[in-house]
Amino acid sequence: MATWGGAGRRLKFFGQFTHYLIGYATWLPPLIWFNTSVAQITFISGPSMYPFLNAEYNESRRQDLCLVYKLYARKDLAHGMLVTFRNPDDPYKITVKRVVGLDGDVVRTRAPYPYEYVQVPEGHVWVEGDGDRSKDSNYYGPISARLITGKITHILSPWKRAGRVKWWEHPERPGVQKARA
Amino acid sequence: MPPFRISAFGQLFRRFASTGAGSVGRQGGASGGGGGGGGGGREARDSIFLHRPLRLIIFTAKYLAFTHLFLEYGFWPSPASGPSMLPTFEVMGEWVLVSKWHRLGRGVSVGDVVAYNIPINDEVGVKRVIGLPGDYVLVNSPESASDAMIQVPQGHCWVIGDNLPASRDSRLFGPVPLALIRGKIIARAKPNWDFQWVRNPLRSPDQPSDA
């Protein structure tokens, strides 16, 4: 026993180590489920929602930290909401934009879009960024509502702008003929 | 009487059921004292959920989350019905196995059968991929009034049912974003439970065909 004491202790250590490791690993599936279907905290990159998000993007490299609420993401969509969706051009990219038109609405489009007016088709939404440098529905057209993964409900990180996202107080975009009130 | 031993599966089960890694050891220590009464003592050690509703809830949540993870990123068996894929899949009673490795269109090629979220409603469709980004496809059915073609845009694909007259597909709602692809169908079970792999029928010219 004396000669094998060190090895035995080491074995016991590894046994306990794997024991604890497996014990904590069983919490991974609930964690992943929570992050993909309930809520997630994420950094916003890029100026497309300037000045609402990343208001200091031309002054510092700091990015806004936001809370994305993902439960029932496609329910109760309204004009002005901030939504996250999988980019129709790149399935691995998640994009943040503001909902401008819901299905049935007639939207007056902006620069790169080939037609002046567009009626948003069934099951689709028209999304636009607040900033001028935004690649949005004016580039790739109305997006399917099924691409939407969540809504941005809170800003967490620059402390002075932290708090609930009051999308209903945001001025309406002109040139949208709503199909429903 | 020899001490009752828990099987390896039982230990894994027990670990899954514990609230944290630390509580496993404490649990074993607590129940180790009561050795009398044969069956009663065995039950007290064996049943980790008895008188522990919180532990039962946590175990159920972990188990459900693990199942969800497997179905979302592993394999997803699902019943399939409808006439739109007729010579390939029957109208009723089909089961398909979806490989979620191919979610978001990863590794999908022309000729594969995919399950995808229909962009204009809340249902899931099963169709064949006809075109990938950059490919030119017919907008309407072949031999119809119009021979117009479009180039499939970046990040999209063109999906068509095998049964052209009874299929609502990209001819109706246009190119489908690859982000809406739930996975590739790799196997099927026919109504009489005959299992078959679903293979891409397109081959390169140097490969001999099955038929």
CSV table of N, CA, C and O in Angstrom, one decimal, chain A residues 42-145:
chain,number,residue,atom,x,y,z
A,42,THR,N,-26.0,39.9,-25.6
A,42,THR,CA,-25.2,39.9,-26.8
A,42,THR,C,-24.6,41.3,-27.0
A,42,THR,O,-25.3,42.3,-26.6
A,43,PHE,N,-23.5,41.4,-27.6
A,43,PHE,CA,-22.9,42.7,-28.0
A,43,PHE,C,-23.4,43.0,-29.4
A,43,PHE,O,-23.6,42.2,-30.3
A,44,ILE,N,-23.6,44.3,-29.7
A,44,ILE,CA,-24.1,44.8,-31.0
A,44,ILE,C,-22.9,45.3,-31.7
A,44,ILE,O,-22.1,46.1,-31.2
A,45,SER,N,-22.7,44.9,-32.9
A,45,SER,CA,-21.5,45.4,-33.7
A,45,SER,C,-22.1,46.2,-34.9
A,45,SER,O,-23.1,45.8,-35.5
A,46,GLY,N,-21.4,47.2,-35.3
A,46,GLY,CA,-21.7,48.0,-36.5
A,46,GLY,C,-22.6,49.1,-36.2
A,46,GLY,O,-23.3,49.2,-35.2
A,47,PRO,N,-22.6,50.1,-37.1
A,47,PRO,CA,-23.3,51.3,-37.0
A,47,PRO,C,-24.8,51.3,-37.5
A,47,PRO,O,-25.4,52.4,-37.6
A,48,SER,N,-25.3,50.2,-37.9
A,48,SER,CA,-26.6,50.2,-38.7
A,48,SER,C,-27.7,50.7,-37.8
A,48,SER,O,-28.7,51.2,-38.4
A,49,MET,N,-27.7,50.6,-36.5
A,49,MET,CA,-28.8,51.1,-35.7
A,49,MET,C,-28.4,52.5,-35.0
A,49,MET,O,-29.1,52.9,-34.1
A,50,TYR,N,-27.3,53.1,-35.5
A,50,TYR,CA,-26.9,54.4,-35.0
A,50,TYR,C,-28.1,55.4,-35.2
A,50,TYR,O,-28.6,55.4,-36.3
A,51,PRO,N,-28.5,56.3,-34.3
A,51,PRO,CA,-27.9,56.5,-33.0
A,51,PRO,C,-28.6,55.8,-31.9
A,51,PRO,O,-28.2,56.0,-30.7
A,52,PHE,N,-29.5,54.9,-32.2
A,52,PHE,CA,-30.2,54.2,-31.1
A,52,PHE,C,-29.3,53.2,-30.4
A,52,PHE,O,-29.2,53.2,-29.1
A,53,LEU,N,-28.6,52.4,-31.1
A,53,LEU,CA,-27.6,51.4,-30.5
A,53,LEU,C,-26.2,51.8,-31.1
A,53,LEU,O,-26.1,52.4,-32.2
A,54,ASN,N,-25.2,51.5,-30.3
A,54,ASN,CA,-23.8,51.9,-30.6
A,54,ASN,C,-23.7,53.4,-31.0
A,54,ASN,O,-23.2,53.8,-32.0
A,55,ALA,N,-24.3,54.2,-30.1
A,55,ALA,CA,-24.3,55.7,-30.3
A,55,ALA,C,-22.9,56.3,-30.3
A,55,ALA,O,-22.7,57.3,-30.9
A,56,GLU,N,-22.0,55.6,-29.7
A,56,GLU,CA,-20.6,56.1,-29.7
A,56,GLU,C,-19.7,55.4,-30.6
A,56,GLU,O,-18.5,55.3,-30.4
A,57,TYR,N,-20.3,54.8,-31.7
A,57,TYR,CA,-19.5,53.9,-32.6
A,57,TYR,C,-18.3,54.7,-33.2
A,57,TYR,O,-17.3,54.1,-33.6
A,58,ASN,N,-18.5,56.0,-33.5
A,58,ASN,CA,-17.4,56.7,-34.1
A,58,ASN,C,-16.5,57.4,-33.1
A,58,ASN,O,-15.6,58.2,-33.4
A,59,GLU,N,-16.7,57.1,-31.8
A,59,GLU,CA,-15.9,57.7,-30.7
A,59,GLU,C,-15.0,56.6,-30.0
A,59,GLU,O,-14.0,56.9,-29.5
A,60,SER,N,-15.6,55.4,-29.9
A,60,SER,CA,-14.9,54.4,-29.1
A,60,SER,C,-15.2,53.0,-29.8
A,60,SER,O,-16.1,52.9,-30.6
A,61,ARG,N,-14.4,52.1,-29.3
A,61,ARG,CA,-14.6,50.7,-29.8
A,61,ARG,C,-15.5,49.9,-29.0
A,61,ARG,O,-15.8,48.8,-29.2
A,62,ARG,N,-16.1,50.6,-27.9
A,62,ARG,CA,-17.0,49.9,-27.0
A,62,ARG,C,-18.3,49.6,-27.7
A,62,ARG,O,-18.8,50.5,-28.4
A,63,GLN,N,-18.8,48.4,-27.5
A,63,GLN,CA,-20.1,48.1,-28.2
A,63,GLN,C,-21.2,48.0,-27.1
A,63,GLN,O,-20.9,47.7,-25.9
A,64,ASP,N,-22.4,48.2,-27.6
A,64,ASP,CA,-23.6,48.1,-26.7
A,64,ASP,C,-23.8,46.7,-26.3
A,64,ASP,O,-23.7,45.8,-27.1
A,65,LEU,N,-24.2,46.5,-25.1
A,65,LEU,CA,-24.6,45.1,-24.6
A,65,LEU,C,-26.1,45.1,-24.5
A,65,LEU,O,-26.7,46.0,-23.8
A,66,CYS,N,-26.7,44.1,-25.1
A,66,CYS,CA,-28.2,44.1,-25.1
A,66,CYS,C,-28.7,42.8,-24.7
A,66,CYS,O,-28.1,41.7,-24.7
A,67,LEU,N,-30.0,42.8,-24.2
A,67,LEU,CA,-30.7,41.6,-23.8
A,67,LEU,C,-31.6,41.2,-24.9
A,67,LEU,O,-32.5,42.1,-25.3
A,68,VAL,N,-31.5,40.0,-25.5
A,68,VAL,CA,-32.4,39.5,-26.5
A,68,VAL,C,-33.4,38.6,-25.9
A,68,VAL,O,-33.0,37.6,-25.3
A,69,TYR,N,-34.6,38.9,-26.0
A,69,TYR,CA,-35.7,38.0,-25.5
A,69,TYR,C,-36.2,37.1,-26.7
A,69,TYR,O,-36.6,37.7,-27.7
A,70,LYS,N,-36.1,35.8,-26.5
A,70,LYS,CA,-36.3,34.9,-27.7
A,70,LYS,C,-37.6,34.1,-27.6
A,70,LYS,O,-37.9,33.5,-28.5
A,71,LEU,N,-38.2,34.1,-26.4
A,71,LEU,CA,-39.4,33.3,-26.3
A,71,LEU,C,-40.6,34.0,-27.1
A,71,LEU,O,-40.8,35.2,-27.0
A,72,TYR,N,-41.3,33.2,-27.9
A,72,TYR,CA,-42.4,33.7,-28.7
A,72,TYR,C,-41.9,34.9,-29.5
A,72,TYR,O,-42.5,36.0,-29.6
A,73,ALA,N,-40.7,34.7,-30.2
A,73,ALA,CA,-40.1,35.9,-30.9
A,73,ALA,C,-41.0,36.4,-32.1
A,73,ALA,O,-41.0,37.6,-32.3
A,74,ARG,N,-41.8,35.5,-32.7
A,74,ARG,CA,-42.5,36.0,-33.9
A,74,ARG,C,-43.9,36.4,-33.5
A,74,ARG,O,-44.7,36.9,-34.3
A,75,LYS,N,-44.3,36.3,-32.2
A,75,LYS,CA,-45.6,36.7,-31.8
A,75,LYS,C,-45.6,38.2,-31.5
A,75,LYS,O,-44.7,38.8,-31.0
A,76,ASP,N,-46.8,38.9,-31.8
A,76,ASP,CA,-47.0,40.3,-31.5
A,76,ASP,C,-45.9,41.2,-32.0
A,76,ASP,O,-45.5,42.1,-31.3
A,77,LEU,N,-45.5,41.0,-33.3
A,77,LEU,CA,-44.6,41.9,-33.9
A,77,LEU,C,-45.3,43.3,-34.1
A,77,LEU,O,-46.5,43.3,-34.5
A,78,ALA,N,-44.6,44.4,-33.9
A,78,ALA,CA,-45.3,45.7,-34.1
A,78,ALA,C,-44.3,46.6,-34.7
A,78,ALA,O,-43.1,46.4,-34.7
A,79,HIS,N,-44.8,47.7,-35.3
A,79,HIS,CA,-44.0,48.7,-36.0
A,79,HIS,C,-43.1,49.3,-35.0
A,79,HIS,O,-43.5,49.8,-33.9
A,80,GLY,N,-41.8,49.4,-35.3
A,80,GLY,CA,-40.9,50.1,-34.4
A,80,GLY,C,-40.1,49.2,-33.5
A,80,GLY,O,-39.1,49.6,-32.9
A,81,MET,N,-40.5,47.9,-33.4
A,81,MET,CA,-39.7,46.9,-32.5
A,81,MET,C,-38.3,46.7,-33.1
A,81,MET,O,-38.1,46.7,-34.3
A,82,LEU,N,-37.4,46.4,-32.2
A,82,LEU,CA,-36.1,46.0,-32.6
A,82,LEU,C,-36.1,44.5,-32.6
A,82,LEU,O,-36.3,43.8,-31.5
A,83,VAL,N,-35.8,43.9,-33.7
A,83,VAL,CA,-35.8,42.4,-33.8
A,83,VAL,C,-34.4,41.9,-34.2
A,83,VAL,O,-33.6,42.6,-34.9
A,84,THR,N,-34.0,40.7,-33.8
A,84,THR,CA,-32.8,40.0,-34.3
A,84,THR,C,-33.3,38.9,-35.2
A,84,THR,O,-34.3,38.3,-35.0
A,85,PHE,N,-32.6,38.8,-36.3
A,85,PHE,CA,-33.0,37.7,-37.3
A,85,PHE,C,-31.7,37.2,-38.0
A,85,PHE,O,-30.7,37.9,-38.0
A,86,ARG,N,-31.9,36.0,-38.5
A,86,ARG,CA,-30.8,35.4,-39.3
A,86,ARG,C,-30.8,36.1,-40.6
A,86,ARG,O,-31.8,36.3,-41.3
A,87,ASN,N,-29.6,36.6,-41.0
A,87,ASN,CA,-29.5,37.4,-42.2
A,87,ASN,C,-29.9,36.6,-43.5
A,87,ASN,O,-29.3,35.5,-43.6
A,88,PRO,N,-30.8,37.0,-44.3
A,88,PRO,CA,-31.1,36.2,-45.5
A,88,PRO,C,-29.9,36.0,-46.5
A,88,PRO,O,-30.0,35.1,-47.2
A,89,ASP,N,-28.9,36.9,-46.4
A,89,ASP,CA,-27.8,36.7,-47.3
A,89,ASP,C,-26.8,35.7,-46.7
A,89,ASP,O,-26.0,35.1,-47.4
A,90,ASP,N,-26.8,35.6,-45.4
A,90,ASP,CA,-25.7,34.8,-44.7
A,90,ASP,C,-26.4,34.1,-43.5
A,90,ASP,O,-26.7,34.7,-42.5
A,91,PRO,N,-26.7,32.8,-43.6
A,91,PRO,CA,-27.4,32.1,-42.6
A,91,PRO,C,-26.7,32.1,-41.2
A,91,PRO,O,-27.3,31.9,-40.2
A,92,TYR,N,-25.4,32.3,-41.2
A,92,TYR,CA,-24.7,32.3,-39.9
A,92,TYR,C,-24.6,33.6,-39.2
A,92,TYR,O,-24.0,33.7,-38.2
A,93,LYS,N,-25.2,34.7,-39.8
A,93,LYS,CA,-25.1,36.0,-39.3
A,93,LYS,C,-26.4,36.4,-38.7
A,93,LYS,O,-27.4,36.2,-39.3
A,94,ILE,N,-26.4,36.9,-37.4
A,94,ILE,CA,-27.6,37.4,-36.8
A,94,ILE,C,-27.5,38.9,-36.9
A,94,ILE,O,-26.5,39.6,-36.6
A,95,THR,N,-28.6,39.5,-37.4
A,95,THR,CA,-28.7,41.0,-37.6
A,95,THR,C,-29.7,41.6,-36.8
A,95,THR,O,-30.7,41.0,-36.4
A,96,VAL,N,-29.5,42.9,-36.4
A,96,VAL,CA,-30.5,43.6,-35.6
A,96,VAL,C,-31.0,44.8,-36.5
A,96,VAL,O,-30.2,45.5,-37.0
A,97,LYS,N,-32.3,44.8,-36.6
A,97,LYS,CA,-33.0,45.9,-37.4
A,97,LYS,C,-34.3,46.3,-36.7
A,97,LYS,O,-34.8,45.6,-35.8
A,98,ARG,N,-34.9,47.4,-37.2
A,98,ARG,CA,-36.2,47.8,-36.7
A,98,ARG,C,-37.3,47.4,-37.6
A,98,ARG,O,-37.1,47.5,-38.9
A,99,VAL,N,-38.4,46.9,-37.1
A,99,VAL,CA,-39.5,46.5,-37.9
A,99,VAL,C,-40.2,47.8,-38.5
A,99,VAL,O,-40.6,48.6,-37.7
A,100,VAL,N,-40.3,47.9,-39.8
A,100,VAL,CA,-40.9,49.1,-40.4
A,100,VAL,C,-42.3,48.8,-41.0
A,100,VAL,O,-43.2,49.5,-40.9
A,101,GLY,N,-42.4,47.6,-41.6
A,101,GLY,CA,-43.6,47.2,-42.2
A,101,GLY,C,-44.0,45.8,-41.9
A,101,GLY,O,-43.1,44.9,-41.9
A,102,LEU,N,-45.3,45.5,-41.6
A,102,LEU,CA,-45.7,44.2,-41.4
A,102,LEU,C,-46.4,43.7,-42.6
A,102,LEU,O,-46.6,44.5,-43.6
A,103,ASP,N,-46.8,42.4,-42.7
A,103,ASP,CA,-47.4,41.9,-43.9
A,103,ASP,C,-48.7,42.7,-44.3
A,103,ASP,O,-49.5,42.9,-43.4
A,104,GLY,N,-48.8,43.0,-45.6
A,104,GLY,CA,-49.9,43.8,-46.1
A,104,GLY,C,-49.6,45.3,-46.2
A,104,GLY,O,-50.3,45.9,-47.0
A,105,ASP,N,-48.7,45.8,-45.4
A,105,ASP,CA,-48.4,47.2,-45.5
A,105,ASP,C,-47.8,47.6,-46.8
A,105,ASP,O,-47.1,46.7,-47.4
A,106,VAL,N,-48.0,48.8,-47.2
A,106,VAL,CA,-47.3,49.3,-48.4
A,106,VAL,C,-46.2,50.3,-47.9
A,106,VAL,O,-46.5,51.2,-47.2
A,107,VAL,N,-45.0,50.0,-48.3
A,107,VAL,CA,-43.9,50.8,-47.8
A,107,VAL,C,-43.2,51.5,-49.0
A,107,VAL,O,-43.1,51.0,-50.1
A,108,ARG,N,-42.9,52.8,-48.8
A,108,ARG,CA,-42.2,53.6,-49.8
A,108,ARG,C,-40.7,53.3,-49.5
A,108,ARG,O,-40.2,53.5,-48.4
A,109,THR,N,-40.0,52.7,-50.5
A,109,THR,CA,-38.7,52.1,-50.3
A,109,THR,C,-37.7,53.2,-50.4
A,109,THR,O,-37.9,54.4,-50.7
A,110,ARG,N,-36.4,52.9,-50.1
A,110,ARG,CA,-35.3,53.8,-50.1
A,110,ARG,C,-34.3,53.3,-51.2
A,110,ARG,O,-34.5,52.3,-51.8
A,111,ALA,N,-33.1,54.0,-51.2
A,111,ALA,CA,-32.2,54.0,-52.3
A,111,ALA,C,-32.0,52.8,-53.2
A,111,ALA,O,-32.5,52.7,-54.3
A,112,PRO,N,-31.4,51.7,-52.7
A,112,PRO,CA,-31.0,50.7,-53.7
A,112,PRO,C,-32.2,49.8,-54.1
A,112,PRO,O,-32.0,49.0,-55.0
A,113,TYR,N,-33.3,49.9,-53.5
A,113,TYR,CA,-34.4,49.1,-53.9
A,113,TYR,C,-34.9,49.4,-55.3
A,113,TYR,O,-35.1,50.6,-55.6
A,114,PRO,N,-35.2,48.5,-56.2
A,114,PRO,CA,-35.5,48.8,-57.6
A,114,PRO,C,-36.9,49.4,-57.8
A,114,PRO,O,-37.1,50.1,-58.8
A,115,TYR,N,-37.9,49.2,-56.8
A,115,TYR,CA,-39.2,49.8,-57.0
A,115,TYR,C,-39.5,50.8,-56.0
A,115,TYR,O,-38.9,50.7,-54.9
A,116,GLU,N,-40.3,51.8,-56.3
A,116,GLU,CA,-40.6,52.9,-55.3
A,116,GLU,C,-41.5,52.4,-54.2
A,116,GLU,O,-41.3,52.8,-53.0
A,117,TYR,N,-42.5,51.6,-54.5
A,117,TYR,CA,-43.4,51.1,-53.5
A,117,TYR,C,-43.4,49.6,-53.5
A,117,TYR,O,-43.2,49.0,-54.5
A,118,VAL,N,-43.6,49.0,-52.3
A,118,VAL,CA,-43.6,47.6,-52.2
A,118,VAL,C,-44.7,47.2,-51.2
A,118,VAL,O,-44.9,47.9,-50.2
A,119,GLN,N,-45.5,46.2,-51.5
A,119,GLN,CA,-46.4,45.7,-50.5
A,119,GLN,C,-45.8,44.5,-49.9
A,119,GLN,O,-45.3,43.5,-50.6
A,120,VAL,N,-45.7,44.5,-48.6
A,120,VAL,CA,-45.0,43.4,-47.8
A,120,VAL,C,-45.8,42.1,-48.0
A,120,VAL,O,-47.0,42.1,-47.6
A,121,PRO,N,-45.2,41.0,-48.5
A,121,PRO,CA,-46.0,39.8,-48.7
A,121,PRO,C,-46.4,39.1,-47.4
A,121,PRO,O,-45.9,39.5,-46.4
A,122,GLU,N,-47.3,38.2,-47.6
A,122,GLU,CA,-47.8,37.4,-46.4
A,122,GLU,C,-46.6,36.7,-45.7
A,122,GLU,O,-45.7,36.2,-46.3
A,123,GLY,N,-46.7,36.8,-44.4
A,123,GLY,CA,-45.7,36.2,-43.5
A,123,GLY,C,-44.3,36.8,-43.6
A,123,GLY,O,-43.3,36.3,-43.1
A,124,HIS,N,-44.2,38.0,-44.1
A,124,HIS,CA,-42.9,38.7,-44.2
A,124,HIS,C,-43.0,40.0,-43.4
A,124,HIS,O,-44.1,40.5,-43.1
A,125,VAL,N,-41.8,40.6,-43.2
A,125,VAL,CA,-41.7,42.0,-42.6
A,125,VAL,C,-40.7,42.8,-43.3
A,125,VAL,O,-39.8,42.2,-44.0
A,126,TRP,N,-40.9,44.1,-43.2
A,126,TRP,CA,-39.9,45.0,-43.8
A,126,TRP,C,-39.1,45.6,-42.7
A,126,TRP,O,-39.6,46.1,-41.8
A,127,VAL,N,-37.8,45.4,-42.7
A,127,VAL,CA,-36.9,45.8,-41.6
A,127,VAL,C,-35.9,46.8,-42.2
A,127,VAL,O,-35.5,46.7,-43.3
A,128,GLU,N,-35.6,47.8,-41.3
A,128,GLU,CA,-34.7,48.9,-41.7
A,128,GLU,C,-33.8,49.2,-40.5
A,128,GLU,O,-34.3,49.2,-39.3
A,129,GLY,N,-32.6,49.7,-40.7
A,129,GLY,CA,-31.8,50.2,-39.6
A,129,GLY,C,-32.0,51.7,-39.5
A,129,GLY,O,-32.5,52.3,-40.4
A,130,ASP,N,-31.7,52.2,-38.3
A,130,ASP,CA,-31.9,53.6,-38.0
A,130,ASP,C,-30.8,54.5,-38.7
A,130,ASP,O,-31.1,55.6,-39.1
A,131,GLY,N,-29.6,53.9,-38.9
A,131,GLY,CA,-28.5,54.7,-39.5
A,131,GLY,C,-28.6,54.7,-41.0
A,131,GLY,O,-29.3,54.0,-41.6
A,132,ASP,N,-27.7,55.6,-41.6
A,132,ASP,CA,-27.7,55.7,-43.0
A,132,ASP,C,-26.9,54.5,-43.6
A,132,ASP,O,-27.2,54.1,-44.7
A,133,ARG,N,-25.9,54.0,-42.8
A,133,ARG,CA,-25.1,52.9,-43.4
A,133,ARG,C,-25.7,51.6,-43.0
A,133,ARG,O,-25.1,50.8,-42.3
A,134,SER,N,-26.9,51.3,-43.4
A,134,SER,CA,-27.6,50.1,-43.0
A,134,SER,C,-27.9,49.3,-44.2
A,134,SER,O,-28.4,49.7,-45.2
A,135,LYS,N,-27.5,48.0,-44.1
A,135,LYS,CA,-27.9,47.0,-45.2
A,135,LYS,C,-29.1,46.3,-44.7
A,135,LYS,O,-29.1,45.4,-43.8
A,136,ASP,N,-30.3,46.7,-45.2
A,136,ASP,CA,-31.6,46.2,-44.7
A,136,ASP,C,-32.5,45.8,-45.8
A,136,ASP,O,-32.0,45.4,-46.9
A,137,SER,N,-33.8,45.8,-45.6
A,137,SER,CA,-34.7,45.3,-46.6
A,137,SER,C,-34.6,46.1,-47.9
A,137,SER,O,-35.1,45.6,-48.9
A,138,ASN,N,-34.1,47.3,-47.8
A,138,ASN,CA,-33.9,48.0,-49.1
A,138,ASN,C,-32.9,47.4,-50.0
A,138,ASN,O,-32.8,47.6,-51.2
A,139,TYR,N,-32.0,46.5,-49.4
A,139,TYR,CA,-31.1,45.7,-50.2
A,139,TYR,C,-31.6,44.4,-50.6
A,139,TYR,O,-31.7,44.0,-51.7
A,140,TYR,N,-32.1,43.6,-49.5
A,140,TYR,CA,-32.5,42.2,-49.8
A,140,TYR,C,-34.0,42.0,-49.8
A,140,TYR,O,-34.4,40.9,-49.9
A,141,GLY,N,-34.8,43.1,-49.8
A,141,GLY,CA,-36.2,42.9,-49.9
A,141,GLY,C,-36.9,42.5,-48.5
A,141,GLY,O,-36.2,42.4,-47.5
A,142,PRO,N,-38.2,42.3,-48.5
A,142,PRO,CA,-38.8,41.9,-47.3
A,142,PRO,C,-38.3,40.6,-46.8
A,142,PRO,O,-38.0,39.7,-47.6
A,143,ILE,N,-38.2,40.4,-45.5
A,143,ILE,CA,-37.7,39.1,-45.0
A,143,ILE,C,-38.8,38.3,-44.4
A,143,ILE,O,-39.8,38.9,-43.9
A,144,SER,N,-38.6,37.0,-44.5
A,144,SER,CA,-39.7,36.1,-43.9
A,144,SER,C,-39.6,36.3,-42.4
A,144,SER,O,-38.6,36.3,-41.7
A,145,ALA,N,-40.8,36.3,-41.8
A,145,ALA,CA,-40.9,36.5,-40.3
A,145,ALA,C,-40.3,35.3,-39.6
A,145,ALA,O,-39.9,35.4,-38.4
